[in-house]
Amino acid sequence: MASQNQHRVYIPTNARANQYILAEFKPDDDFYACFSDYRSAYQRVARQLFALCDDAELYNVHMLVNDKLPIVRFHEEAYCLETQRQQLFFYNPRYHEAHQLHGCCESRARKVRLLFLATGEDIRAHSADFHRRVAKVLSALQEQLPGDANKLKVRDHQHLTYDLFARAKGHKESYGYKLRALAPRYEARGCPLPSHRDLTYARFTLPLTRQLKTQLLDASATDYGNFYSHIEDAFISACEAKRLPRRAMVANGRTPLIRHRDIDTSAHNEELEKLSFEPSKGETQSHVLFDAANLVQSIDFVIVAGVEDHHDMGYGRFMNQVESVIKALCNSLQVNPERQDINTRFYQHLSYSL
């Protein structure tokens, strides 16, 4: 029993489950040559896509031709916001539906992105069925795409989001998760996957509150290097204590994107920080990014699971270690669990070419 308990992590019952699948292809000259202009190309693909989605009962689907990266978050109200590099989708899977084409239809897109948002109840329990229906739609759409630009890259993203200190705020109910890997979970539900890469990691956000700045910063400080280094040391020490060698601290105002090193290399732009990790390699893989001249609103921390963290029972033990790191860091910084939300996300990604 003790062995089984260490592979189960207890997460508040008010945790939010999300799933979305992002598919993309690069339209070439031959693709565009089949249409009179860009607008007709995009509108035709959109009509075909949304008709297939209606048949598959996929009710929240978006097509992006603006070369922006979609970012998906939970919200009680549906919003779609744009920055120079990102398109942010806020939605509640229980209620919100849409079939929409995004972007300027008068210009050539480097990539066409197809975003499928899971809807309904019990997202995690029905994730294999959602993946199966999306894969069926993509296969059918792929046959209809003209030219040779129909090779699709598919990414399945799932995450659980919760406040680690929910119990301290009065929410006592929790549920024990084993957090099984996606491939065996899908296969057990009749959805075998093609050859793929997967990546599992946790991310949590530390707001730089007035209390924390008052505690660690001089009021007249203009160089924040020592401040960030203090937090970095506490984070690295907590990770080392739990033997978690793949980690990142991002305090430069950019949004971290975590990728498998076999697929993407680390890079950044003015909004996004892409960090690549290799789960099969046991050496320390650490990214610490901050700007000593600027004080950000919050710091993002990432801990990536390795092959040694993958157990038949799941990633429950890994998340227990991650939670220990978060609690150790918050204790060292005197974060008040009754007054501060520490948003914690458990991510599971897989990718393959269709």
Coordinates of C-alpha atoms in Angstrom, one line a residue:
M1 CA 0.0 0.0 0.0
A2 CA 2.8 2.4 0.8
S3 CA 4.4 1.8 -2.6
Q4 CA 1.1 2.5 -4.3
N5 CA 0.5 5.7 -2.3
Q6 CA 3.8 7.2 -3.4
H7 CA 2.7 6.9 -7.0
R8 CA -0.5 8.8 -6.3
V9 CA -0.7 12.6 -6.0
Y10 CA -3.7 14.3 -4.3
I11 CA -4.9 17.2 -6.2
P12 CA -7.8 19.5 -5.2
T13 CA -11.2 18.5 -6.7
N14 CA -11.6 22.1 -8.1
A15 CA -8.6 21.5 -10.4
R16 CA -9.2 22.4 -14.0
A17 CA -8.5 19.9 -16.8
N18 CA -7.8 21.2 -20.3
Q19 CA -7.0 19.5 -23.6
Y20 CA -6.3 20.9 -27.0
I21 CA -4.8 19.5 -30.2
L22 CA -2.9 21.7 -32.6
A23 CA -2.2 20.6 -36.1
E24 CA -0.3 22.6 -38.7
F25 CA 1.0 22.4 -42.2
K26 CA 3.1 24.7 -44.4
P27 CA 1.3 25.6 -47.6
D28 CA 3.7 25.8 -50.6
D29 CA 3.5 27.4 -54.0
D30 CA 1.7 24.4 -55.4
F31 CA -1.0 24.7 -52.8
Y32 CA -1.6 28.4 -53.4
A33 CA -1.5 27.8 -57.2
C34 CA -4.7 25.8 -56.9
F35 CA -6.6 29.0 -55.8
S36 CA -7.3 32.4 -57.3
D37 CA -6.1 34.2 -54.2
Y38 CA -5.2 33.6 -50.5
R39 CA -8.7 34.4 -49.3
S40 CA -10.3 31.6 -51.4
A41 CA -7.6 29.2 -50.3
Y42 CA -8.2 29.8 -46.6
Q43 CA -12.0 29.9 -46.9
R44 CA -12.2 26.6 -48.8
V45 CA -10.0 24.8 -46.2
A46 CA -12.0 26.3 -43.4
R47 CA -15.3 25.2 -45.0
Q48 CA -14.0 21.7 -45.4
L49 CA -12.5 21.6 -41.9
F50 CA -15.7 22.9 -40.1
A51 CA -17.9 20.5 -42.1
L52 CA -15.8 17.5 -41.0
C53 CA -15.9 18.8 -37.4
D54 CA -19.7 19.1 -37.4
D55 CA -19.8 15.4 -38.4
A56 CA -17.3 14.5 -35.7
E57 CA -19.1 16.5 -33.0
L58 CA -16.1 18.8 -32.5
Y59 CA -17.6 22.1 -31.4
N60 CA -14.8 24.5 -30.7
V61 CA -12.3 24.6 -33.6
H62 CA -10.2 27.5 -34.9
M63 CA -8.1 27.9 -38.1
L64 CA -5.3 30.4 -37.8
V65 CA -3.6 32.0 -40.9
N66 CA -1.8 34.8 -39.0
D67 CA 1.4 32.9 -38.1
K68 CA 0.7 33.5 -34.4
L69 CA 1.1 30.8 -31.8
P70 CA -2.2 29.8 -30.1
I71 CA -2.1 29.8 -26.3
V72 CA -5.0 28.2 -24.5
R73 CA -6.3 29.0 -21.0
F74 CA -9.4 28.4 -18.9
H75 CA -11.8 31.3 -18.2
E76 CA -15.5 31.5 -17.3
E77 CA -16.0 33.9 -20.2
A78 CA -14.8 33.3 -23.8
Y79 CA -12.1 35.7 -25.0
C80 CA -9.8 35.6 -28.0
L81 CA -7.0 38.2 -27.7
E82 CA -4.0 38.9 -29.9
T83 CA -0.5 40.1 -29.4
Q84 CA 2.2 40.4 -32.0
R85 CA 3.3 36.8 -31.6
Q86 CA 0.4 35.0 -29.8
Q87 CA -3.3 34.4 -30.2
L88 CA -4.8 33.7 -26.7
F89 CA -7.9 31.6 -26.3
F90 CA -9.7 31.8 -23.0
Y91 CA -12.7 29.4 -22.7
N92 CA -14.7 27.1 -20.4
P93 CA -14.9 23.6 -21.9
R94 CA -18.4 23.1 -20.4
Y95 CA -20.0 26.0 -22.3
H96 CA -18.1 27.6 -25.0
E97 CA -18.2 26.7 -28.7
A98 CA -16.9 28.3 -31.9
H99 CA -15.9 27.5 -35.5
Q100 CA -13.8 30.5 -36.6
L101 CA -11.1 31.5 -39.1
H102 CA -8.5 33.9 -37.7
G103 CA -6.1 36.2 -39.6
C104 CA -5.8 38.5 -42.6
C105 CA -7.0 36.5 -45.6
E106 CA -5.2 38.8 -48.0
S107 CA -1.7 37.8 -47.1
R108 CA 0.3 34.5 -47.4
A109 CA 0.6 32.5 -44.2
R110 CA 3.8 30.7 -43.5
K111 CA 1.9 28.0 -41.6
V112 CA -1.8 27.1 -41.4
R113 CA -2.7 26.1 -37.8
L114 CA -5.8 24.1 -36.9
L115 CA -6.7 24.3 -33.2
F116 CA -9.2 21.8 -31.6
L117 CA -10.4 22.6 -28.1
A118 CA -11.9 19.9 -26.0
T119 CA -15.4 20.5 -24.8
G120 CA -17.9 18.9 -22.4
E121 CA -17.4 17.3 -19.0
D122 CA -14.6 15.1 -17.6
I123 CA -12.0 16.2 -20.2
R124 CA -9.3 14.0 -18.9
A125 CA -11.5 10.9 -18.9
H126 CA -12.6 11.5 -22.5
S127 CA -9.2 12.6 -23.9
A128 CA -8.6 9.5 -25.9
D129 CA -12.0 9.8 -27.6
F130 CA -11.3 13.4 -28.4
H131 CA -8.0 12.6 -29.9
R132 CA -9.5 9.8 -32.0
R133 CA -12.2 12.1 -33.4
V134 CA -9.6 14.9 -34.2
A135 CA -7.3 12.4 -35.9
K136 CA -10.2 11.2 -38.1
V137 CA -11.0 14.7 -39.1
L138 CA -7.3 15.5 -39.9
S139 CA -6.9 12.3 -42.0
A140 CA -10.0 13.2 -44.0
L141 CA -8.9 16.9 -44.4
Q142 CA -5.5 15.8 -45.4
E143 CA -6.9 13.9 -48.4
Q144 CA -8.7 17.0 -49.6
L145 CA -5.8 19.4 -49.4
P146 CA -4.3 20.3 -52.8
G147 CA -0.7 20.2 -53.8
D148 CA 2.0 18.5 -51.7
A149 CA 1.6 20.7 -48.6
N150 CA -0.5 18.3 -46.8
K151 CA 1.9 16.8 -44.3
L152 CA 0.5 17.6 -40.9
K153 CA 2.4 18.0 -37.6
V154 CA 0.1 17.1 -34.7
R155 CA 0.5 18.1 -31.1
D156 CA -1.8 16.9 -28.3
H157 CA -1.6 19.1 -25.2
Q158 CA -3.2 18.2 -21.8
H159 CA -2.8 19.8 -18.5
L160 CA -4.3 19.9 -15.0
T161 CA -4.2 23.3 -13.2
Y162 CA -4.7 23.8 -9.5
D163 CA -3.7 25.9 -6.5
L164 CA -1.2 24.0 -4.5
F165 CA -2.4 25.7 -1.3
A166 CA -6.2 25.2 -1.9
R167 CA -6.5 23.3 1.4
A168 CA -5.0 26.2 3.3
K169 CA -7.7 28.4 1.8
G170 CA -10.5 26.0 3.0
H171 CA -10.9 23.7 0.0
K172 CA -10.4 20.3 1.8
E173 CA -11.5 17.9 -0.9
S174 CA -8.9 16.2 -3.1
Y175 CA -8.7 13.3 -5.5
G176 CA -5.8 10.9 -5.9
Y177 CA -4.3 10.8 -9.4
K178 CA -1.8 8.3 -10.8
L179 CA -1.3 10.6 -13.8
R180 CA -0.7 7.8 -16.3
A181 CA 1.3 8.5 -19.5
L182 CA -0.7 9.4 -22.5
A183 CA 0.2 6.5 -24.8
P184 CA -0.8 3.6 -22.5
R185 CA -3.9 5.6 -21.4
Y186 CA -4.9 6.1 -25.0
E187 CA -4.2 2.5 -26.1
A188 CA -6.3 1.1 -23.2
R189 CA -9.2 3.2 -24.6
G190 CA -8.8 1.9 -28.1
C191 CA -6.8 4.8 -29.5
P192 CA -3.3 3.5 -30.5
L193 CA -0.8 6.2 -31.4
P194 CA 1.7 6.3 -34.3
S195 CA 5.4 6.8 -33.6
H196 CA 5.6 9.9 -31.5
R197 CA 7.6 12.0 -29.0
D198 CA 6.1 12.8 -25.6
L199 CA 7.1 15.3 -22.9
T200 CA 5.8 15.6 -19.4
Y201 CA 6.5 18.5 -17.1
A202 CA 5.2 20.8 -14.4
R203 CA 5.1 24.5 -14.3
F204 CA 4.3 26.9 -11.5
T205 CA 4.1 30.6 -11.2
L206 CA 5.3 32.7 -8.3
P207 CA 3.8 36.3 -8.2
L208 CA 6.3 38.9 -6.9
T209 CA 4.0 40.3 -4.3
R210 CA 4.5 43.4 -2.2
Q211 CA 5.3 41.3 0.8
L212 CA 8.0 39.4 -1.1
K213 CA 9.6 42.5 -2.5
T214 CA 9.5 44.2 0.8
Q215 CA 11.2 41.2 2.4
L216 CA 14.0 40.8 -0.1
L217 CA 14.5 44.2 -1.9
D218 CA 15.7 47.5 -0.8
A219 CA 13.1 50.2 -1.6
S220 CA 15.7 52.1 -3.7
A221 CA 17.0 49.1 -5.6
T222 CA 17.5 49.4 -9.4
D223 CA 19.6 46.3 -9.9
Y224 CA 17.6 43.1 -9.2
G225 CA 20.3 40.6 -9.9
N226 CA 20.9 39.5 -6.3
F227 CA 17.1 39.3 -5.8
Y228 CA 16.7 36.9 -8.7
S229 CA 19.8 35.0 -7.7
H230 CA 18.4 34.5 -4.2
I231 CA 15.3 32.9 -5.6
E232 CA 17.3 30.9 -8.1
D233 CA 19.4 29.4 -5.3
A234 CA 16.4 28.4 -3.3
F235 CA 14.8 26.8 -6.4
I236 CA 17.9 24.9 -7.5
S237 CA 18.5 23.7 -3.9
A238 CA 15.0 22.4 -3.7
C239 CA 15.3 20.6 -7.0
E240 CA 18.7 19.1 -6.1
A241 CA 17.2 17.7 -2.9
K242 CA 14.6 15.8 -4.9
R243 CA 17.0 14.9 -7.7
L244 CA 15.2 16.8 -10.4
P245 CA 17.9 17.8 -12.9
R246 CA 15.8 19.3 -15.7
R247 CA 14.5 22.7 -14.6
A248 CA 14.0 26.3 -15.7
M249 CA 13.4 29.7 -14.1
V250 CA 12.1 32.4 -16.4
A251 CA 12.0 35.9 -15.0
N252 CA 12.3 38.1 -18.1
G253 CA 8.6 38.7 -18.9
R254 CA 8.5 36.1 -21.6
T255 CA 6.1 33.1 -21.7
P256 CA 8.0 29.8 -21.5
L257 CA 7.3 27.2 -24.1
I258 CA 8.7 23.7 -23.3
R259 CA 9.7 21.5 -26.2
H260 CA 11.5 18.1 -26.8
R261 CA 15.1 18.7 -27.9
D262 CA 14.8 16.2 -30.7
I263 CA 12.1 18.4 -32.3
D264 CA 12.9 22.0 -31.3
T265 CA 15.9 23.9 -30.1
S266 CA 15.9 26.7 -27.5
A267 CA 15.1 30.1 -28.9
H268 CA 13.2 33.3 -28.0
N269 CA 11.5 36.4 -29.3
E270 CA 10.2 39.4 -27.6
E271 CA 7.2 37.5 -26.1
L272 CA 8.1 33.8 -26.0
E273 CA 10.9 31.8 -24.5
K274 CA 11.2 28.3 -26.1
L275 CA 13.2 25.9 -23.9
S276 CA 14.2 22.5 -25.1
F277 CA 14.9 19.4 -22.9
E278 CA 16.0 15.9 -23.5
P279 CA 14.1 13.5 -21.1
S280 CA 16.4 10.5 -21.9
K281 CA 19.6 12.2 -20.7
G282 CA 20.2 12.3 -17.0
E283 CA 22.7 15.2 -16.8
T284 CA 21.6 18.5 -15.4
Q285 CA 19.6 20.6 -17.9
S286 CA 19.0 24.0 -16.4
H287 CA 17.8 27.3 -17.8
V288 CA 17.9 30.4 -15.6
L289 CA 16.8 33.6 -17.4
F290 CA 16.3 37.0 -15.9
D291 CA 17.1 40.6 -16.6
A292 CA 18.7 42.3 -13.6
A293 CA 17.6 45.7 -14.8
N294 CA 13.9 44.9 -14.8
L295 CA 11.5 43.6 -12.1
V296 CA 8.8 41.3 -13.5
Q297 CA 5.4 40.8 -12.1
S298 CA 5.8 37.0 -11.7
I299 CA 8.4 34.2 -12.1
D300 CA 7.7 31.0 -14.0
F301 CA 9.4 27.8 -12.9
V302 CA 9.5 24.5 -14.9
I303 CA 10.5 21.0 -13.9
V304 CA 10.6 18.4 -16.7
A305 CA 10.2 14.7 -16.1
G306 CA 12.8 12.3 -17.4
V307 CA 12.6 8.7 -18.5
E308 CA 13.4 7.7 -14.9
D309 CA 10.2 9.4 -13.7
H310 CA 8.0 7.3 -16.0
H311 CA 6.5 4.5 -14.0
D312 CA 3.8 2.0 -15.1
M313 CA 1.5 3.5 -12.5
G314 CA 2.1 7.1 -13.9
Y315 CA 3.7 10.3 -12.9
G316 CA 2.2 10.6 -9.5
R317 CA 5.5 10.2 -7.7
F318 CA 7.1 12.9 -10.0
M319 CA 4.4 15.4 -9.1
N320 CA 4.8 14.6 -5.4
Q321 CA 8.4 15.5 -5.8
V322 CA 7.5 18.7 -7.7
E323 CA 5.0 19.7 -4.9
S324 CA 7.8 19.2 -2.4
V325 CA 10.0 21.6 -4.4
I326 CA 7.3 24.2 -4.5
K327 CA 6.6 24.0 -0.8
A328 CA 10.3 24.2 0.0
L329 CA 10.7 27.2 -2.2
C330 CA 7.6 28.9 -0.7
N331 CA 8.8 28.2 2.8
S332 CA 12.2 29.7 2.2
L333 CA 10.5 32.8 0.7
Q334 CA 7.9 33.0 3.5
V335 CA 5.0 32.8 1.1
N336 CA 1.7 32.8 3.0
P337 CA -0.4 29.9 1.7
E338 CA -3.6 31.4 3.0
R339 CA -3.2 34.6 1.0
Q340 CA -1.3 33.6 -2.1
D341 CA -2.3 31.4 -5.1
I342 CA 0.5 29.2 -6.5
N343 CA -0.9 28.1 -9.8
T344 CA 0.5 24.7 -10.5
R345 CA 0.1 22.9 -13.9
F346 CA 0.9 19.3 -14.8
Y347 CA 1.5 19.1 -18.6
Q348 CA 1.5 16.1 -20.9
H349 CA 2.4 16.6 -24.5
L350 CA 2.8 14.3 -27.5
S351 CA 3.6 15.0 -31.1
Y352 CA 3.8 13.2 -34.4
S353 CA 3.5 13.7 -38.1
L354 CA 0.4 12.5 -39.9

